[in-house]
mmCIF file of C-alpha atoms and ligand atoms in Angstrom:
data_model
loop_
_atom_site.group_PDB
_atom_site.id
_atom_site.type_symbol
_atom_site.label_atom_id
_atom_site.label_comp_id
_atom_site.label_asym_id
_atom_site.label_seq_id
_atom_site.Cartn_x
_atom_site.Cartn_y
_atom_site.Cartn_z
ATOM 1 C CA MET Q 259 6.160 12.168 -4.783
ATOM 2 C CA LYS Q 260 9.181 10.242 -6.022
ATOM 3 C CA ARG Q 261 9.459 6.638 -4.905
ATOM 4 C CA PRO Q 262 12.581 5.505 -3.029
ATOM 5 C CA SER Q 263 15.064 3.281 -4.879
ATOM 6 C CA GLN Q 264 13.524 -0.138 -5.351
ATOM 7 C CA VAL Q 265 16.463 -2.070 -6.763
ATOM 8 C CA LEU Q 266 16.873 -5.660 -5.636
ATOM 9 C CA SER Q 267 19.543 -7.797 -7.221
ATOM 10 C CA GLY Q 268 18.162 -10.592 -9.387
ATOM 11 C CA LEU Q 269 14.716 -8.992 -9.756
ATOM 12 C CA PRO Q 270 13.341 -6.694 -12.447
ATOM 13 C CA GLU Q 271 12.969 -3.037 -11.522
ATOM 14 C CA TRP Q 272 9.316 -2.150 -12.007
ATOM 15 C CA ASP Q 273 8.413 1.489 -12.646
ATOM 16 C CA ARG Q 274 5.292 1.104 -10.499
ATOM 17 C CA CYS Q 275 4.291 -0.789 -7.411
ATOM 18 C CA ALA Q 276 4.685 -4.507 -8.132
ATOM 19 C CA VAL Q 277 1.892 -7.011 -7.524
ATOM 20 C CA MET Q 278 2.552 -10.247 -5.672
ATOM 21 C CA GLY Q 279 -0.199 -12.819 -6.182
ATOM 22 C CA VAL Q 280 -0.790 -15.421 -3.469
ATOM 23 C CA VAL Q 281 -1.028 -19.183 -3.887
ATOM 24 C CA ASN Q 282 -1.591 -20.822 -0.509
ATOM 25 C CA VAL Q 283 -1.064 -24.579 -0.899
ATOM 26 C CA THR Q 284 -2.839 -25.172 2.408
ATOM 27 C CA PRO Q 285 -6.104 -26.657 3.645
ATOM 28 C CA ASP Q 286 -6.673 -23.916 6.231
ATOM 29 C CA SER Q 287 -5.562 -20.407 5.184
ATOM 30 C CA PHE Q 288 -8.197 -17.958 6.356
ATOM 31 C CA SER Q 289 -9.058 -16.568 2.962
ATOM 32 C CA ASP Q 290 -8.455 -19.312 0.415
ATOM 33 C CA GLY Q 291 -7.715 -22.453 2.466
ATOM 34 C CA GLY Q 292 -8.170 -25.737 0.601
ATOM 35 C CA ARG Q 293 -8.702 -24.248 -2.818
ATOM 36 C CA TRP Q 294 -5.187 -24.847 -4.160
ATOM 37 C CA LEU Q 295 -4.016 -27.804 -2.071
ATOM 38 C CA ASP Q 296 -3.710 -30.057 -5.112
ATOM 39 C CA PRO Q 297 -0.363 -29.227 -6.819
ATOM 40 C CA GLY Q 298 -1.866 -29.144 -10.315
ATOM 41 C CA ARG Q 299 -4.561 -26.706 -9.229
ATOM 42 C CA ALA Q 300 -1.985 -24.609 -7.376
ATOM 43 C CA VAL Q 301 0.179 -24.348 -10.508
ATOM 44 C CA ASP Q 302 -2.828 -23.424 -12.646
ATOM 45 C CA ARG Q 303 -3.773 -20.789 -10.102
ATOM 46 C CA GLY Q 304 -0.238 -19.329 -10.140
ATOM 47 C CA LEU Q 305 -0.238 -19.213 -13.941
ATOM 48 C CA LEU Q 306 -3.622 -17.512 -13.961
ATOM 49 C CA LEU Q 307 -2.428 -14.894 -11.454
ATOM 50 C CA ALA Q 308 0.665 -14.230 -13.599
ATOM 51 C CA GLU Q 309 -1.539 -13.881 -16.667
ATOM 52 C CA GLN Q 310 -3.757 -11.440 -14.781
ATOM 53 C CA GLY Q 311 -0.796 -9.217 -13.975
ATOM 54 C CA ALA Q 312 1.022 -10.669 -10.965
ATOM 55 C CA ASP Q 313 4.692 -9.737 -11.220
ATOM 56 C CA ILE Q 314 5.555 -12.258 -8.503
ATOM 57 C CA VAL Q 315 3.694 -15.364 -7.328
ATOM 58 C CA ASP Q 316 4.090 -16.086 -3.608
ATOM 59 C CA VAL Q 317 3.812 -19.801 -2.819
ATOM 60 C CA GLY Q 318 3.162 -20.882 0.764
ATOM 61 C CA GLY Q 319 2.514 -24.269 2.378
ATOM 62 C CA GLU Q 320 1.682 -23.263 5.925
ATOM 63 C CA SER Q 321 -1.241 -21.189 7.165
ATOM 64 C CA THR Q 322 -0.368 -18.267 9.434
ATOM 65 C CA ARG Q 323 -3.923 -17.291 10.258
ATOM 66 C CA PRO Q 324 -4.458 -16.257 13.894
ATOM 67 C CA GLY Q 325 -4.572 -19.378 16.064
ATOM 68 C CA ALA Q 326 -3.193 -21.702 13.353
ATOM 69 C CA THR Q 327 -1.156 -24.739 14.428
ATOM 70 C CA ARG Q 328 2.022 -25.566 12.533
ATOM 71 C CA VAL Q 329 2.470 -28.217 9.830
ATOM 72 C CA SER Q 330 5.512 -30.511 9.723
ATOM 73 C CA GLU Q 331 8.499 -29.547 7.628
ATOM 74 C CA GLU Q 332 8.055 -32.654 5.448
ATOM 75 C CA GLU Q 333 4.446 -31.766 4.751
ATOM 76 C CA GLU Q 334 5.348 -28.170 3.936
ATOM 77 C CA LEU Q 335 8.089 -29.318 1.525
ATOM 78 C CA ARG Q 336 5.714 -31.797 -0.072
ATOM 79 C CA ARG Q 337 3.136 -29.066 -0.654
ATOM 80 C CA VAL Q 338 5.316 -26.307 -2.036
ATOM 81 C CA LEU Q 339 8.260 -27.767 -3.946
ATOM 82 C CA PRO Q 340 6.422 -29.209 -6.963
ATOM 83 C CA VAL Q 341 4.485 -25.955 -7.289
ATOM 84 C CA VAL Q 342 7.594 -23.751 -7.055
ATOM 85 C CA ARG Q 343 9.435 -25.953 -9.563
ATOM 86 C CA SER Q 344 6.630 -26.050 -12.062
ATOM 87 C CA LEU Q 345 5.894 -22.300 -11.923
ATOM 88 C CA THR Q 346 9.555 -21.300 -12.230
ATOM 89 C CA ASP Q 347 9.984 -23.745 -15.140
ATOM 90 C CA LYS Q 348 7.162 -21.853 -16.828
ATOM 91 C CA GLY Q 349 8.935 -18.522 -16.352
ATOM 92 C CA VAL Q 350 6.998 -17.211 -13.346
ATOM 93 C CA LEU Q 351 8.940 -15.200 -10.757
ATOM 94 C CA VAL Q 352 8.225 -17.075 -7.540
ATOM 95 C CA SER Q 353 8.695 -16.124 -3.896
ATOM 96 C CA ILE Q 354 8.541 -18.743 -1.171
ATOM 97 C CA ASP Q 355 6.424 -17.905 1.868
ATOM 98 C CA THR Q 356 7.976 -19.934 4.691
ATOM 99 C CA MET Q 357 9.362 -19.629 8.197
ATOM 100 C CA ARG Q 358 11.626 -22.670 7.717
ATOM 101 C CA ALA Q 359 15.242 -22.534 6.544
ATOM 102 C CA ARG Q 360 15.097 -25.946 4.886
ATOM 103 C CA VAL Q 361 11.973 -25.067 2.943
ATOM 104 C CA ALA Q 362 13.485 -21.740 1.874
ATOM 105 C CA GLU Q 363 16.709 -23.422 0.737
ATOM 106 C CA ALA Q 364 14.925 -26.172 -1.175
ATOM 107 C CA ALA Q 365 12.580 -23.661 -2.789
ATOM 108 C CA VAL Q 366 15.472 -21.458 -3.924
ATOM 109 C CA GLU Q 367 17.154 -24.570 -5.365
ATOM 110 C CA SER Q 368 13.882 -25.183 -7.206
ATOM 111 C CA GLY Q 369 13.946 -21.664 -8.641
ATOM 112 C CA ALA Q 370 12.313 -19.341 -6.089
ATOM 113 C CA ARG Q 371 13.894 -15.882 -6.207
ATOM 114 C CA ILE Q 372 12.614 -14.255 -3.009
ATOM 115 C CA ILE Q 373 12.387 -15.657 0.526
ATOM 116 C CA ASN Q 374 9.269 -14.308 2.212
ATOM 117 C CA ASP Q 375 9.544 -15.180 5.897
ATOM 118 C CA VAL Q 376 6.706 -13.714 7.962
ATOM 119 C CA SER Q 377 8.923 -14.074 11.036
ATOM 120 C CA GLY Q 378 11.770 -12.146 9.392
ATOM 121 C CA GLY Q 379 14.231 -14.857 10.425
ATOM 122 C CA ARG Q 380 13.024 -15.215 14.018
ATOM 123 C CA ALA Q 381 11.125 -18.517 13.876
ATOM 124 C CA ASP Q 382 13.955 -20.784 12.672
ATOM 125 C CA ALA Q 383 17.525 -20.264 13.875
ATOM 126 C CA GLY Q 384 18.821 -21.493 10.531
ATOM 127 C CA MET Q 385 16.821 -19.088 8.377
ATOM 128 C CA ILE Q 386 19.070 -16.038 8.370
ATOM 129 C CA GLY Q 387 22.098 -18.146 7.375
ATOM 130 C CA ALA Q 388 20.051 -19.791 4.642
ATOM 131 C CA ALA Q 389 18.927 -16.394 3.347
ATOM 132 C CA ALA Q 390 22.496 -15.078 3.445
ATOM 133 C CA ARG Q 391 23.844 -18.083 1.515
ATOM 134 C CA SER Q 392 21.046 -17.968 -1.053
ATOM 135 C CA GLY Q 393 21.741 -14.317 -1.869
ATOM 136 C CA VAL Q 394 18.107 -13.762 -2.896
ATOM 137 C CA PRO Q 395 16.018 -10.877 -1.509
ATOM 138 C CA PHE Q 396 14.720 -11.615 1.993
ATOM 139 C CA VAL Q 397 11.512 -10.232 3.519
ATOM 140 C CA VAL Q 398 11.858 -8.961 7.071
ATOM 141 C CA MET Q 399 8.260 -8.726 8.226
ATOM 142 C CA HIS Q 400 7.238 -7.344 11.610
ATOM 143 C CA TRP Q 401 6.536 -10.376 13.806
ATOM 144 C CA ARG Q 402 6.216 -10.872 17.522
ATOM 145 C CA GLY Q 403 5.460 -14.591 17.790
ATOM 146 C CA GLN Q 404 3.765 -17.641 16.313
ATOM 147 C CA SER Q 405 0.166 -17.387 15.118
ATOM 148 C CA ALA Q 406 -1.173 -19.573 17.947
ATOM 149 C CA ARG Q 407 -0.527 -16.750 20.445
ATOM 150 C CA MET Q 408 -0.061 -13.612 18.362
ATOM 151 C CA ASP Q 409 -3.303 -11.937 19.461
ATOM 152 C CA GLU Q 410 -1.925 -11.733 23.028
ATOM 153 C CA LEU Q 411 1.170 -9.951 21.720
ATOM 154 C CA ALA Q 412 -0.718 -7.035 20.167
ATOM 155 C CA ALA Q 413 0.062 -4.223 22.620
ATOM 156 C CA TYR Q 414 1.400 -0.896 21.404
ATOM 157 C CA GLU Q 415 1.583 2.719 22.585
ATOM 158 C CA ASP Q 416 2.601 4.112 19.197
ATOM 159 C CA VAL Q 417 2.236 1.259 16.756
ATOM 160 C CA ALA Q 418 3.718 3.015 13.711
ATOM 161 C CA ALA Q 419 6.932 4.002 15.497
ATOM 162 C CA GLU Q 420 7.300 0.721 17.406
ATOM 163 C CA VAL Q 421 6.819 -1.498 14.376
ATOM 164 C CA ILE Q 422 9.408 0.442 12.357
ATOM 165 C CA ARG Q 423 11.824 0.319 15.294
ATOM 166 C CA GLU Q 424 11.396 -3.452 15.730
ATOM 167 C CA VAL Q 425 11.855 -4.086 12.007
ATOM 168 C CA ALA Q 426 14.973 -1.859 11.988
ATOM 169 C CA ARG Q 427 16.374 -3.942 14.854
ATOM 170 C CA GLN Q 428 15.649 -7.188 13.028
ATOM 171 C CA MET Q 429 17.227 -5.756 9.861
ATOM 172 C CA ASP Q 430 20.394 -5.121 11.881
ATOM 173 C CA THR Q 431 20.277 -8.722 13.132
ATOM 174 C CA VAL Q 432 19.910 -10.263 9.694
ATOM 175 C CA VAL Q 433 22.599 -8.028 8.193
ATOM 176 C CA ALA Q 434 24.989 -8.806 11.063
ATOM 177 C CA ALA Q 435 24.419 -12.500 10.288
ATOM 178 C CA GLY Q 436 25.404 -12.071 6.649
ATOM 179 C CA VAL Q 437 22.342 -11.008 4.642
ATOM 180 C CA ASP Q 438 23.315 -8.375 2.087
ATOM 181 C CA PRO Q 439 21.597 -5.173 3.285
ATOM 182 C CA SER Q 440 20.701 -4.307 -0.300
ATOM 183 C CA GLN Q 441 18.629 -7.517 -0.477
ATOM 184 C CA VAL Q 442 16.342 -6.749 2.467
ATOM 185 C CA ILE Q 443 12.628 -6.070 1.885
ATOM 186 C CA VAL Q 444 10.606 -4.755 4.834
ATOM 187 C CA ASP Q 445 6.958 -5.378 5.696
ATOM 188 C CA PRO Q 446 4.732 -4.036 8.515
ATOM 189 C CA GLY Q 447 3.059 -7.449 8.969
ATOM 190 C CA LEU Q 448 -0.566 -6.294 8.874
ATOM 191 C CA GLY Q 449 -2.713 -8.584 11.030
ATOM 192 C CA PHE Q 450 0.256 -10.225 12.770
ATOM 193 C CA ALA Q 451 0.049 -9.365 16.470
ATOM 194 C CA LYS Q 452 -1.990 -6.305 15.489
ATOM 195 C CA ARG Q 453 -5.399 -5.129 16.607
ATOM 196 C CA ARG Q 454 -7.733 -3.648 14.019
ATOM 197 C CA GLN Q 455 -6.779 -0.088 14.971
ATOM 198 C CA ASP Q 456 -3.087 -1.013 14.676
ATOM 199 C CA ASP Q 457 -3.555 -2.182 11.085
ATOM 200 C CA TRP Q 458 -5.277 1.080 10.184
ATOM 201 C CA ALA Q 459 -2.628 3.178 11.915
ATOM 202 C CA LEU Q 460 0.084 1.309 10.012
ATOM 203 C CA LEU Q 461 -1.669 1.696 6.667
ATOM 204 C CA ALA Q 462 -2.067 5.409 7.368
ATOM 205 C CA SER Q 463 1.642 5.954 7.989
ATOM 206 C CA LEU Q 464 3.507 3.929 5.353
ATOM 207 C CA ASP Q 465 5.387 7.067 4.254
ATOM 208 C CA ALA Q 466 7.337 6.840 7.489
ATOM 209 C CA TRP Q 467 8.958 3.585 6.326
ATOM 210 C CA ARG Q 468 11.189 5.613 3.989
ATOM 211 C CA VAL Q 469 13.568 6.093 6.920
ATOM 212 C CA LEU Q 470 14.599 2.461 6.523
ATOM 213 C CA GLY Q 471 15.572 3.055 2.889
ATOM 214 C CA ARG Q 472 14.364 -0.385 1.833
ATOM 215 C CA PRO Q 473 11.637 -1.623 -0.531
ATOM 216 C CA LEU Q 474 8.343 -1.988 1.341
ATOM 217 C CA LEU Q 475 5.963 -4.906 0.869
ATOM 218 C CA VAL Q 476 2.383 -4.465 2.107
ATOM 219 C CA ALA Q 477 -0.092 -7.331 2.469
ATOM 220 C CA ALA Q 478 -3.563 -6.096 3.388
ATOM 221 C CA SER Q 479 -5.360 -8.660 1.248
ATOM 222 C CA ARG Q 480 -8.635 -9.925 2.705
ATOM 223 C CA LYS Q 481 -7.411 -9.384 6.244
ATOM 224 C CA ARG Q 482 -9.650 -9.236 9.272
ATOM 225 C CA PHE Q 483 -9.550 -5.449 9.656
ATOM 226 C CA LEU Q 484 -11.114 -5.101 6.187
ATOM 227 C CA GLY Q 485 -13.824 -7.626 7.019
ATOM 228 C CA GLU Q 486 -14.650 -5.750 10.218
ATOM 229 C CA LEU Q 487 -14.772 -2.378 8.440
ATOM 230 C CA LEU Q 488 -17.276 -3.842 5.990
ATOM 231 C CA ALA Q 489 -19.335 -5.725 8.583
ATOM 232 C CA ASP Q 490 -22.999 -6.271 7.861
ATOM 233 C CA PRO Q 491 -24.732 -3.249 9.465
ATOM 234 C CA ARG Q 492 -27.684 -5.387 10.558
ATOM 235 C CA THR Q 493 -25.943 -8.379 12.078
ATOM 236 C CA GLY Q 494 -22.504 -6.911 12.829
ATOM 237 C CA GLU Q 495 -20.950 -9.942 11.132
ATOM 238 C CA ALA Q 496 -17.642 -9.357 9.385
ATOM 239 C CA ARG Q 497 -17.698 -9.386 5.569
ATOM 240 C CA PRO Q 498 -16.543 -12.892 4.423
ATOM 241 C CA ALA Q 499 -12.897 -13.094 3.291
ATOM 242 C CA ARG Q 500 -13.705 -13.719 -0.374
ATOM 243 C CA GLU Q 501 -15.837 -10.572 -0.529
ATOM 244 C CA ARG Q 502 -13.040 -8.246 0.550
ATOM 245 C CA ASP Q 503 -11.256 -7.861 -2.783
ATOM 246 C CA ALA Q 504 -12.458 -4.361 -3.695
ATOM 247 C CA ALA Q 505 -11.381 -3.191 -0.245
ATOM 248 C CA THR Q 506 -8.076 -5.004 -0.806
ATOM 249 C CA ALA Q 507 -7.485 -3.194 -4.099
ATOM 250 C CA ALA Q 508 -8.256 0.147 -2.410
ATOM 251 C CA ALA Q 509 -5.905 -0.504 0.513
ATOM 252 C CA SER Q 510 -3.224 -1.785 -1.872
ATOM 253 C CA VAL Q 511 -3.333 1.195 -4.210
ATOM 254 C CA LEU Q 512 -3.183 3.588 -1.262
ATOM 255 C CA ALA Q 513 -0.099 1.696 -0.088
ATOM 256 C CA ALA Q 514 1.369 2.091 -3.587
ATOM 257 C CA ALA Q 515 0.684 5.839 -3.406
ATOM 258 C CA GLN Q 516 2.706 5.931 -0.184
ATOM 259 C CA GLY Q 517 5.692 4.374 -1.932
ATOM 260 C CA ALA Q 518 5.173 0.622 -1.425
ATOM 261 C CA TRP Q 519 7.491 -1.473 -3.599
ATOM 262 C CA ALA Q 520 4.941 -4.300 -3.825
ATOM 263 C CA VAL Q 521 1.516 -5.340 -2.578
ATOM 264 C CA ARG Q 522 0.557 -8.944 -1.866
ATOM 265 C CA VAL Q 523 -2.979 -9.942 -2.917
ATOM 266 C CA HIS Q 524 -5.140 -13.027 -3.413
ATOM 267 C CA GLU Q 525 -7.076 -11.672 -6.413
ATOM 268 C CA VAL Q 526 -4.711 -9.931 -8.798
ATOM 269 C CA ARG Q 527 -6.637 -8.352 -11.625
ATOM 270 C CA ASP Q 528 -8.166 -5.292 -9.938
ATOM 271 C CA THR Q 529 -5.062 -4.478 -7.921
ATOM 272 C CA ALA Q 530 -2.882 -4.834 -11.033
ATOM 273 C CA ASP Q 531 -5.096 -2.246 -12.751
ATOM 274 C CA ALA Q 532 -5.152 -0.008 -9.691
ATOM 275 C CA VAL Q 533 -1.362 0.195 -9.302
ATOM 276 C CA ARG Q 534 -1.103 1.151 -12.971
ATOM 277 C CA VAL Q 535 -3.552 3.987 -12.396
ATOM 278 C CA GLU Q 536 -1.519 5.118 -9.369
ATOM 279 C CA ALA Q 537 1.710 5.105 -11.399
ATOM 280 C CA ALA Q 538 0.113 7.032 -14.265
ATOM 281 C CA ILE Q 539 -1.151 9.724 -11.898
ATOM 282 C CA ARG Q 540 2.227 9.956 -10.127
ATOM 283 C CA THR Q 541 4.220 10.275 -13.347
ATOM 284 C CA ASN Q 542 1.859 12.976 -14.625
ATOM 285 C CA ARG Q 543 2.234 15.074 -11.492
ATOM 286 C CA ALA Q 544 4.246 18.253 -12.011
HETATM 287 N N1 PMM P 643 0.437 -12.288 5.416
HETATM 288 C C1 PMM P 643 0.073 -13.567 5.262
HETATM 289 C C2 PMM P 643 0.948 -14.494 4.669
HETATM 290 N N2 PMM P 643 2.160 -14.098 4.208
HETATM 291 N N3 PMM P 643 3.744 -12.398 3.858
HETATM 292 C C3 PMM P 643 4.114 -11.127 4.013
HETATM 293 N N4 PMM P 643 5.326 -10.727 3.550
HETATM 294 N N5 PMM P 643 3.320 -10.200 4.612
HETATM 295 C C4 PMM P 643 2.097 -10.530 5.122
HETATM 296 O O1 PMM P 643 1.435 -9.659 5.708
HETATM 297 C C5 PMM P 643 1.656 -11.877 4.979
HETATM 298 C C6 PMM P 643 2.530 -12.798 4.333
HETATM 299 C C7 PMM P 643 -1.267 -14.023 5.753
HETATM 300 O O2 PMM P 643 -2.232 -14.008 4.746
HETATM 301 P P1 PMM P 643 -2.729 -15.312 3.927
HETATM 302 O O3 PMM P 643 -2.799 -16.452 4.910
HETATM 303 O O4 PMM P 643 -4.047 -14.966 3.396
HETATM 304 O O5 PMM P 643 -1.787 -15.586 2.827
#
């Protein structure tokens, strides 16, 4: 199956699904919280991910795990800017994972080339304008509300259709406010106001996102639905986050096979190999 056009201005055009490696400069992210809070360690981590095959390194300074409380803007800026600056100086293609306009703007000034806003411009009234002015690609992820209450918002009749419809509506909003439509990236927001069965239904129907005609980013990495699938059969306890990387690579490569433009992962090496295998099989298909 041929992949839809994946051209975004200012970014390379990869001939396979791209890999976005994650550096969370936070004390409390669910899967890697506290490991890269020190800026030097965060930069080293980003460089290692790039060396292991990350095409993009996504830098974030605020945890969005279910139930998380927000950090101040000053603290978020303090965490991410030195890391963004240092990685871009070293030639790494950086995206900034933030819901705040000021953080996005400052990160782009420091060299970030994608704004990855898990709220798709809904959390901060200034974000869409900031994205429009920056001109860099902007991620419109499916989002129904802040992490502190997102579990209550997970109610769907037909999750695949509703999530696409809500993202299409938000795409219209961001384009009406000045974002270049050819710079929009879409994302189903796995785990954000989703129950476990919703995440699986979304992962099973990524083909349907072609109707939007935009590059699709998929972030299954280490998420709760994988931990629950792999729960200990004796105790019923979910598999710990750091032991979900093989499952992450599997989910990511199956997203690539459904046409994903990029997959966002905490551990890069296996997924980087897997997307290359997917591309080789696709290009050898009659
Ligand atoms: N998920 C997380 C953070 N950022 N960005 C996008 N575009 N899509 C996602 O699904 C997404 C994201 C939460 O995971 P983390 O806290 O482990 O980074």
